[in-house]
Short mmCIF file of the C-alpha atoms (twelve columns), coordinates in Angstrom:
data_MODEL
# 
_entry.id   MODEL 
# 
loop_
_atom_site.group_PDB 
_atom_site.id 
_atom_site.type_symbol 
_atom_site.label_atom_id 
_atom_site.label_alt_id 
_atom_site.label_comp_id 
_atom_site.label_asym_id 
_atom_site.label_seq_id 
_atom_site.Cartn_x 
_atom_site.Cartn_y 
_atom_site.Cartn_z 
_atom_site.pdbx_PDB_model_num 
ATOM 1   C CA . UNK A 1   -4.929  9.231   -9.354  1 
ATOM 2   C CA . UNK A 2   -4.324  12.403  -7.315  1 
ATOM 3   C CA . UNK A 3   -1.702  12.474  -4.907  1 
ATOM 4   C CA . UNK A 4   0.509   9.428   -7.017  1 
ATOM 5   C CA . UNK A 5   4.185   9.316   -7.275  1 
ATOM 6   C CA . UNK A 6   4.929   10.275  -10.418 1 
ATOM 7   C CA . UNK A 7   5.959   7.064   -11.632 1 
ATOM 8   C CA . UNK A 8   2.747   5.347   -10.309 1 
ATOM 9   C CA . UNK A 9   1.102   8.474   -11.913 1 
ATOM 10  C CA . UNK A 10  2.701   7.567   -15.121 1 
ATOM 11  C CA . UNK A 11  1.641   4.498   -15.186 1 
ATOM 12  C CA . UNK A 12  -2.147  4.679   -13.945 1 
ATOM 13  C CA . UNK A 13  -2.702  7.276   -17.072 1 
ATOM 14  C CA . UNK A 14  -0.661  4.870   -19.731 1 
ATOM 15  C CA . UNK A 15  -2.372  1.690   -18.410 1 
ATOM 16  C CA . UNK A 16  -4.905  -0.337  -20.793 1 
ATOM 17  C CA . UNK A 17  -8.346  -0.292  -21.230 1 
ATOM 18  C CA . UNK A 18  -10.277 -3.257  -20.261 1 
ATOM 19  C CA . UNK A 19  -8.961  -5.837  -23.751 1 
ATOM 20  C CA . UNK A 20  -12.586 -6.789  -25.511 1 
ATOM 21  C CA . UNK A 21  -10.687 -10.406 -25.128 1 
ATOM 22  C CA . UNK A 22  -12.166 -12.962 -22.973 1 
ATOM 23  C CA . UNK A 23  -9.883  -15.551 -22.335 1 
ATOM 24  C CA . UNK A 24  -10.211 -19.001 -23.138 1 
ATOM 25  C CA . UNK A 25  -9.909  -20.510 -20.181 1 
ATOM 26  C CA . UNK A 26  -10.652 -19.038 -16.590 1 
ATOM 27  C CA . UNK A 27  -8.103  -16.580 -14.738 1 
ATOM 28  C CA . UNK A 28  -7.651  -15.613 -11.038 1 
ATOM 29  C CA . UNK A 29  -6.255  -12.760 -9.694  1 
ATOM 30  C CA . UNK A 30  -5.629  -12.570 -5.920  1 
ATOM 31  C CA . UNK A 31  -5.395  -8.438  -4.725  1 
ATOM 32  C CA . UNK A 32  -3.949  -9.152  -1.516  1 
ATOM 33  C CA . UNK A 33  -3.788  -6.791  2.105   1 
ATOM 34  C CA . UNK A 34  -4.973  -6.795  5.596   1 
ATOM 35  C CA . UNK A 35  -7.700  -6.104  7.696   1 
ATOM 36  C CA . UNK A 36  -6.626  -4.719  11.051  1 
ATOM 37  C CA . UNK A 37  -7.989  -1.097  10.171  1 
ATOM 38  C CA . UNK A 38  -10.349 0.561   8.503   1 
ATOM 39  C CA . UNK A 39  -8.134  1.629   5.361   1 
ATOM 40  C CA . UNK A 40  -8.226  -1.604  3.979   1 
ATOM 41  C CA . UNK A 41  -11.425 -1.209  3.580   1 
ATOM 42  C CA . UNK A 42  -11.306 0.569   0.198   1 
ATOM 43  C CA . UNK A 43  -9.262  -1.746  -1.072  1 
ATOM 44  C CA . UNK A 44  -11.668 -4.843  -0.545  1 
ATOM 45  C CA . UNK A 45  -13.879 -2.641  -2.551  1 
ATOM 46  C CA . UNK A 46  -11.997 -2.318  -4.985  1 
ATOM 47  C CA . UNK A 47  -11.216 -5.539  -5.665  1 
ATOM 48  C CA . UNK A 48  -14.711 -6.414  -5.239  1 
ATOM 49  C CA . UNK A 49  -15.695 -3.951  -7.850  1 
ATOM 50  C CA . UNK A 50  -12.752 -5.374  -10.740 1 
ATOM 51  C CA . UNK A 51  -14.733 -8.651  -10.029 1 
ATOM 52  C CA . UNK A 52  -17.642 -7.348  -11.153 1 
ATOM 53  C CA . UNK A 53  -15.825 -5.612  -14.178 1 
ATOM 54  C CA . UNK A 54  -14.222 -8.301  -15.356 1 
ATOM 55  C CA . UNK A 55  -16.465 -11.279 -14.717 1 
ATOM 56  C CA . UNK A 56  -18.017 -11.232 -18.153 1 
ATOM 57  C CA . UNK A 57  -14.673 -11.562 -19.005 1 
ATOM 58  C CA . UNK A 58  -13.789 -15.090 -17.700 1 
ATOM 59  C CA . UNK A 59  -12.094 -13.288 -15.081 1 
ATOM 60  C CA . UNK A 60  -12.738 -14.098 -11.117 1 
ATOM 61  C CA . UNK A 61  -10.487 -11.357 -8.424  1 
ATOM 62  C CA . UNK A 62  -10.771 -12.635 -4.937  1 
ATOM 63  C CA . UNK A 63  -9.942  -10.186 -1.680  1 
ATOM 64  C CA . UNK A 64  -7.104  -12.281 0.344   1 
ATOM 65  C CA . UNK A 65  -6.258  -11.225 3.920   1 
ATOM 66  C CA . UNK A 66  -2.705  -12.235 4.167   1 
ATOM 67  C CA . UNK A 67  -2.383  -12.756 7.778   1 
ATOM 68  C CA . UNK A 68  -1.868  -10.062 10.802  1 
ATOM 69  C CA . UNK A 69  1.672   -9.747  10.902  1 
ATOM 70  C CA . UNK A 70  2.525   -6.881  8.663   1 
ATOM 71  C CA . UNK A 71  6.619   -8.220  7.366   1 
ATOM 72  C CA . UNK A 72  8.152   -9.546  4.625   1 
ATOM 73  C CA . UNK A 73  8.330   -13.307 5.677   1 
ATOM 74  C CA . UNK A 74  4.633   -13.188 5.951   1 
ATOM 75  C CA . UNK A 75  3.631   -11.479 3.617   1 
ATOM 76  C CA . UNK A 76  6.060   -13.995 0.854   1 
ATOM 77  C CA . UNK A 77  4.558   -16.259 2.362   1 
ATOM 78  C CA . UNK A 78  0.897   -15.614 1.946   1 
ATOM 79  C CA . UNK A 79  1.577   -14.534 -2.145  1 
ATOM 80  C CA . UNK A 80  3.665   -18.259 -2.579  1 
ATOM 81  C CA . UNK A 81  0.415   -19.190 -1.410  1 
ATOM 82  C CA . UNK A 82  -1.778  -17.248 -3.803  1 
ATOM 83  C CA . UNK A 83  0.899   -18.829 -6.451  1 
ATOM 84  C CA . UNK A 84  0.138   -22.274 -4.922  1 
ATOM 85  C CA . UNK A 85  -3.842  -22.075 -5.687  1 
ATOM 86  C CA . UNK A 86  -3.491  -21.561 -9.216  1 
ATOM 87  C CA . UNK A 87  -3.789  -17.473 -9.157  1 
ATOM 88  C CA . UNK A 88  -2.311  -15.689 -12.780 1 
ATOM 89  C CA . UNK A 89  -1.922  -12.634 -11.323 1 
ATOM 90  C CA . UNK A 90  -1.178  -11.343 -7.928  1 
ATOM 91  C CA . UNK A 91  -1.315  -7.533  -6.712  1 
ATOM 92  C CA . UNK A 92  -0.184  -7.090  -2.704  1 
ATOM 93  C CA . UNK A 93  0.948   -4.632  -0.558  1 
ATOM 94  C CA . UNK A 94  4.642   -4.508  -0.038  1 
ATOM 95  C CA . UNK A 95  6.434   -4.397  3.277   1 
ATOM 96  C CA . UNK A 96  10.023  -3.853  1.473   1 
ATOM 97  C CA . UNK A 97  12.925  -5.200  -1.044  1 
ATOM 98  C CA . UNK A 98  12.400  -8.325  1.156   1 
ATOM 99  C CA . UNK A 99  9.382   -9.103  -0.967  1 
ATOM 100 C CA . UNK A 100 11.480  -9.226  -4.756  1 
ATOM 101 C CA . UNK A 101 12.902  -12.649 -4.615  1 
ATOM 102 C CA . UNK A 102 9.035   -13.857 -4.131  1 
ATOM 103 C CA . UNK A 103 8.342   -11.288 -7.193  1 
ATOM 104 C CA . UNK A 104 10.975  -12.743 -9.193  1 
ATOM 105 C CA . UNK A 105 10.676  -16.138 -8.542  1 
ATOM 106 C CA . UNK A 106 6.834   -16.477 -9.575  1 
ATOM 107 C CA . UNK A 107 7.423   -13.667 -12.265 1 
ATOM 108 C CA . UNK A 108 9.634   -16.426 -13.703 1 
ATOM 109 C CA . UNK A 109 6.349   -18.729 -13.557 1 
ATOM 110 C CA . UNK A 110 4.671   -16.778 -15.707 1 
ATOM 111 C CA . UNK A 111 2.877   -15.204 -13.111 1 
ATOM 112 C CA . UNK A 112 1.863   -11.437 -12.798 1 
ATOM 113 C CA . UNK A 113 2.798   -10.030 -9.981  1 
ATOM 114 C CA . UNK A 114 2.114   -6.303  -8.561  1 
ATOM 115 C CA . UNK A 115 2.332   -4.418  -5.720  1 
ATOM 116 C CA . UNK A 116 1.116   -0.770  -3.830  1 
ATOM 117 C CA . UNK A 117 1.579   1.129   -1.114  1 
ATOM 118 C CA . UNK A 118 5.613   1.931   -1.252  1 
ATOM 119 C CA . UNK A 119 7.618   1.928   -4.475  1 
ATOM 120 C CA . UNK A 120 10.264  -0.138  -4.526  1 
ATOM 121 C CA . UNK A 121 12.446  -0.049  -7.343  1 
ATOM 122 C CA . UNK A 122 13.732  -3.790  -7.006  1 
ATOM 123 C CA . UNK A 123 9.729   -4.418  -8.191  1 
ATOM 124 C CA . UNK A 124 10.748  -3.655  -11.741 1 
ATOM 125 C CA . UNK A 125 13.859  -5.425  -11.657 1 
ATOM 126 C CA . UNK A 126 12.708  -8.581  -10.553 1 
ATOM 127 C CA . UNK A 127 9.736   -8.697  -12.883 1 
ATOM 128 C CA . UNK A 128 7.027   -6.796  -11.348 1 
ATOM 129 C CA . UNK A 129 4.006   -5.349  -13.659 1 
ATOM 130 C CA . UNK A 130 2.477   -2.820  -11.225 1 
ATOM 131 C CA . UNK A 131 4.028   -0.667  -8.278  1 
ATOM 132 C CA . UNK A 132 1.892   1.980   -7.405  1 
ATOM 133 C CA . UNK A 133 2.120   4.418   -4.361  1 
ATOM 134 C CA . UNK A 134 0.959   7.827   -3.239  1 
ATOM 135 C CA . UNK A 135 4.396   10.719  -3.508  1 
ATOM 136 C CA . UNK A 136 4.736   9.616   0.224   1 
ATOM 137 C CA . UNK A 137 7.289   12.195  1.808   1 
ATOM 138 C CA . UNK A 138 5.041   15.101  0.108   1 
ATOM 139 C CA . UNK A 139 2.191   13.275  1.613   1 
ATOM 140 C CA . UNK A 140 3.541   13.596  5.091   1 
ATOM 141 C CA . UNK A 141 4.509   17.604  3.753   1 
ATOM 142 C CA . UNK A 142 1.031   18.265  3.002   1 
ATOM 143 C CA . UNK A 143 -0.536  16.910  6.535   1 
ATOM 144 C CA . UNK A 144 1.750   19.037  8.725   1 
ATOM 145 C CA . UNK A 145 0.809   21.893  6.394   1 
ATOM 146 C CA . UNK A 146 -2.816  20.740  6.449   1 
ATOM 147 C CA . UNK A 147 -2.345  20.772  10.668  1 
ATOM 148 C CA . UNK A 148 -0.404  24.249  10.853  1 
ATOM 149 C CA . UNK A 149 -3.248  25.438  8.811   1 
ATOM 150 C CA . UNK A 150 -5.784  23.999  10.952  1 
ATOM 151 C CA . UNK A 151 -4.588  25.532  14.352  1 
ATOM 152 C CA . UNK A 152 -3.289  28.752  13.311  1 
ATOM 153 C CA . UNK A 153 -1.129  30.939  15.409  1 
ATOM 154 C CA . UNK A 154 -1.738  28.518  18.508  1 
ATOM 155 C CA . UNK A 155 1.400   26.860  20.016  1 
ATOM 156 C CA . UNK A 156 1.206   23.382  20.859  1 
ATOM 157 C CA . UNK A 157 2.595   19.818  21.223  1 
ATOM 158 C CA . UNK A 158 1.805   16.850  18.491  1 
ATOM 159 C CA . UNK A 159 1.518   13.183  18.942  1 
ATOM 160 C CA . UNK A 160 2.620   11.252  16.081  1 
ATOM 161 C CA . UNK A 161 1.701   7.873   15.739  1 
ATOM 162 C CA . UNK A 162 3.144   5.735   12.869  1 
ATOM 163 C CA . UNK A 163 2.630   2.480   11.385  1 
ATOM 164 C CA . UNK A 164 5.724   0.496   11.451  1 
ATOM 165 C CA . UNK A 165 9.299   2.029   11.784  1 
ATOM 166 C CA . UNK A 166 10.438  -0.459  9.241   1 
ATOM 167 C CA . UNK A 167 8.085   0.171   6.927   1 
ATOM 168 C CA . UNK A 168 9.169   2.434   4.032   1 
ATOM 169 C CA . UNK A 169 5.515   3.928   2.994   1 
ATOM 170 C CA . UNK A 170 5.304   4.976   6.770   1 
ATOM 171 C CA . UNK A 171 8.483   5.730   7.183   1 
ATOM 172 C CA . UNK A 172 8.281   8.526   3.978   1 
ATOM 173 C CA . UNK A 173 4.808   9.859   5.561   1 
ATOM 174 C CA . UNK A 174 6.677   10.394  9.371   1 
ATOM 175 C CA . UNK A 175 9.638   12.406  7.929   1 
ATOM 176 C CA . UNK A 176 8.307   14.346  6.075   1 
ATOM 177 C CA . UNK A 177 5.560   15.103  8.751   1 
ATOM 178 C CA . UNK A 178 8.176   16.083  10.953  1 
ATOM 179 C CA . UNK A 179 9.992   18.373  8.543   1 
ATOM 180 C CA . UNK A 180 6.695   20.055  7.686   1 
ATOM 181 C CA . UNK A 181 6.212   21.344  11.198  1 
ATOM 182 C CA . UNK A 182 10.121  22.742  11.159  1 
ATOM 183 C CA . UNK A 183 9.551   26.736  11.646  1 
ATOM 184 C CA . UNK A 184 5.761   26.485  12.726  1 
ATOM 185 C CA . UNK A 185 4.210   27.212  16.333  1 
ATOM 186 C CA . UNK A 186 4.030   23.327  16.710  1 
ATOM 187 C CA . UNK A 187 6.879   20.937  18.087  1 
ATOM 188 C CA . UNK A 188 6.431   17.090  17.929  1 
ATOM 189 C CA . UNK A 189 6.190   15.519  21.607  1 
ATOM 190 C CA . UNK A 190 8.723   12.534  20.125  1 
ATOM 191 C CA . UNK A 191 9.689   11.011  16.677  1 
ATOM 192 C CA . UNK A 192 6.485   9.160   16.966  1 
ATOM 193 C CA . UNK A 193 5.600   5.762   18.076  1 
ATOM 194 C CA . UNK A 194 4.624   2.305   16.802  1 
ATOM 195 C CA . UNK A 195 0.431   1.186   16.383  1 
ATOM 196 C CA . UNK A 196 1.620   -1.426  14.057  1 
ATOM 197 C CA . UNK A 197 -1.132  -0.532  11.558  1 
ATOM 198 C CA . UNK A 198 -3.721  -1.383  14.222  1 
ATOM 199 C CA . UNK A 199 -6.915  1.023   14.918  1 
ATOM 200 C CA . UNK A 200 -7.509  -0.359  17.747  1 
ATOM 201 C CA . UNK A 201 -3.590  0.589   19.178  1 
ATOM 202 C CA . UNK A 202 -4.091  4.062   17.099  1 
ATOM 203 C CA . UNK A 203 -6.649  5.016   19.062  1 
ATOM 204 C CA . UNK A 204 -5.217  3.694   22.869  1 
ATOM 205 C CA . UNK A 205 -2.202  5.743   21.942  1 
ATOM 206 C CA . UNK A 206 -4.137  8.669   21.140  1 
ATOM 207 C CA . UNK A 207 -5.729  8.394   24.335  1 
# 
């Protein structure tokens, strides 16, 4: 939990144990994200893992890969479809307030619906169980510290290479990268540019 937002920090302390309650009949939970780099990752594993936690419970979590395209149409699209296959509960990763109609519509099903990566207060509003994020400006702080730290009194140019410029989560993280290199030896060679949350572009434009 190190590293949350506070609110998502809040919430990860304050959240249940596993109920000793198996349900009566079977539930599915979709955790939902992509698989264009190697942070994702972690997050299979982790839903692999509540699987195994909570399969003696009458509960099955499936890994979904919603797609390539990293935007709200396709992402609403891929969690209608979650709804669609008989899933109770439905954790993804956000791309924006684009996302809360789709969160309030199936909340309104009687479907639970989270979401990580960005917080988004509309989540709450429109239903939403879960919205947990890392403090993502601070996040972006701490790596330009980290990086100051790292070369020392050197002078230098830096590269910055972001996500998506519409996503919020990325958006936090370049900013505040940025304004944690204000007053050091190091000046960024441009506001950044685009990999669209590919490793494969990441590492092209590193080149």
């Amino acid at each position: 939990a190190a590293g949350l937002d506070s609110r998502s920090q809040a919430w990860w302390t304050s959240r249940p144990a596993i109920a000793n309650v198996t349900p009566a009949q079977p539930i599915k939970i979709a955790v939902m994200g992509f698989a264009n780099n190697p942070y994702w990752v972690g997050i299979q594993n982790g839903a692999m893992g509540a699987n195994e936690a909570l399969r003696s419970k009458n509960v099955q979590v499936d890994w979904m890969v919603m797609g390539s395209t990293q935007d709200v149409p396709g992402v609403n699209a891929a969690v209608l479809a979650a709804a669609s296959q008989g899933y109770k509960g439905i954790i993804f990763f956000i791309t924006g307030p684009g996302n809360c109609p789709v969160i309030q519509q199936l909340s309104a099903q009687g479907i639970v619906l989270g979401v990580y990566n960005t917080l988004q207060p509309c989540v709450k509003d429109s239903g939403g169980l879960i919205d947990i994020a890392q403090a993502q400006y601070q996040a972006g702080l701490n790596s330009a510290k980290e990086l100051i730290k790292a070369v020392g009194t050197k002078k230098g140019e830096v590269g910055i290479i972001t996500s998506l410029f519409s996503a919020p989560g990325a958006e936090f993280r370049r900013t505040g990268f940025i304004d944690g290199l204000q007053g050091s030896n190091l000046t960024p060679v441009n506001k950044g540019v685009e990999a669209k949350d590919s490793a494969g572009t990441s590492f092209t434009l590193a080149q």
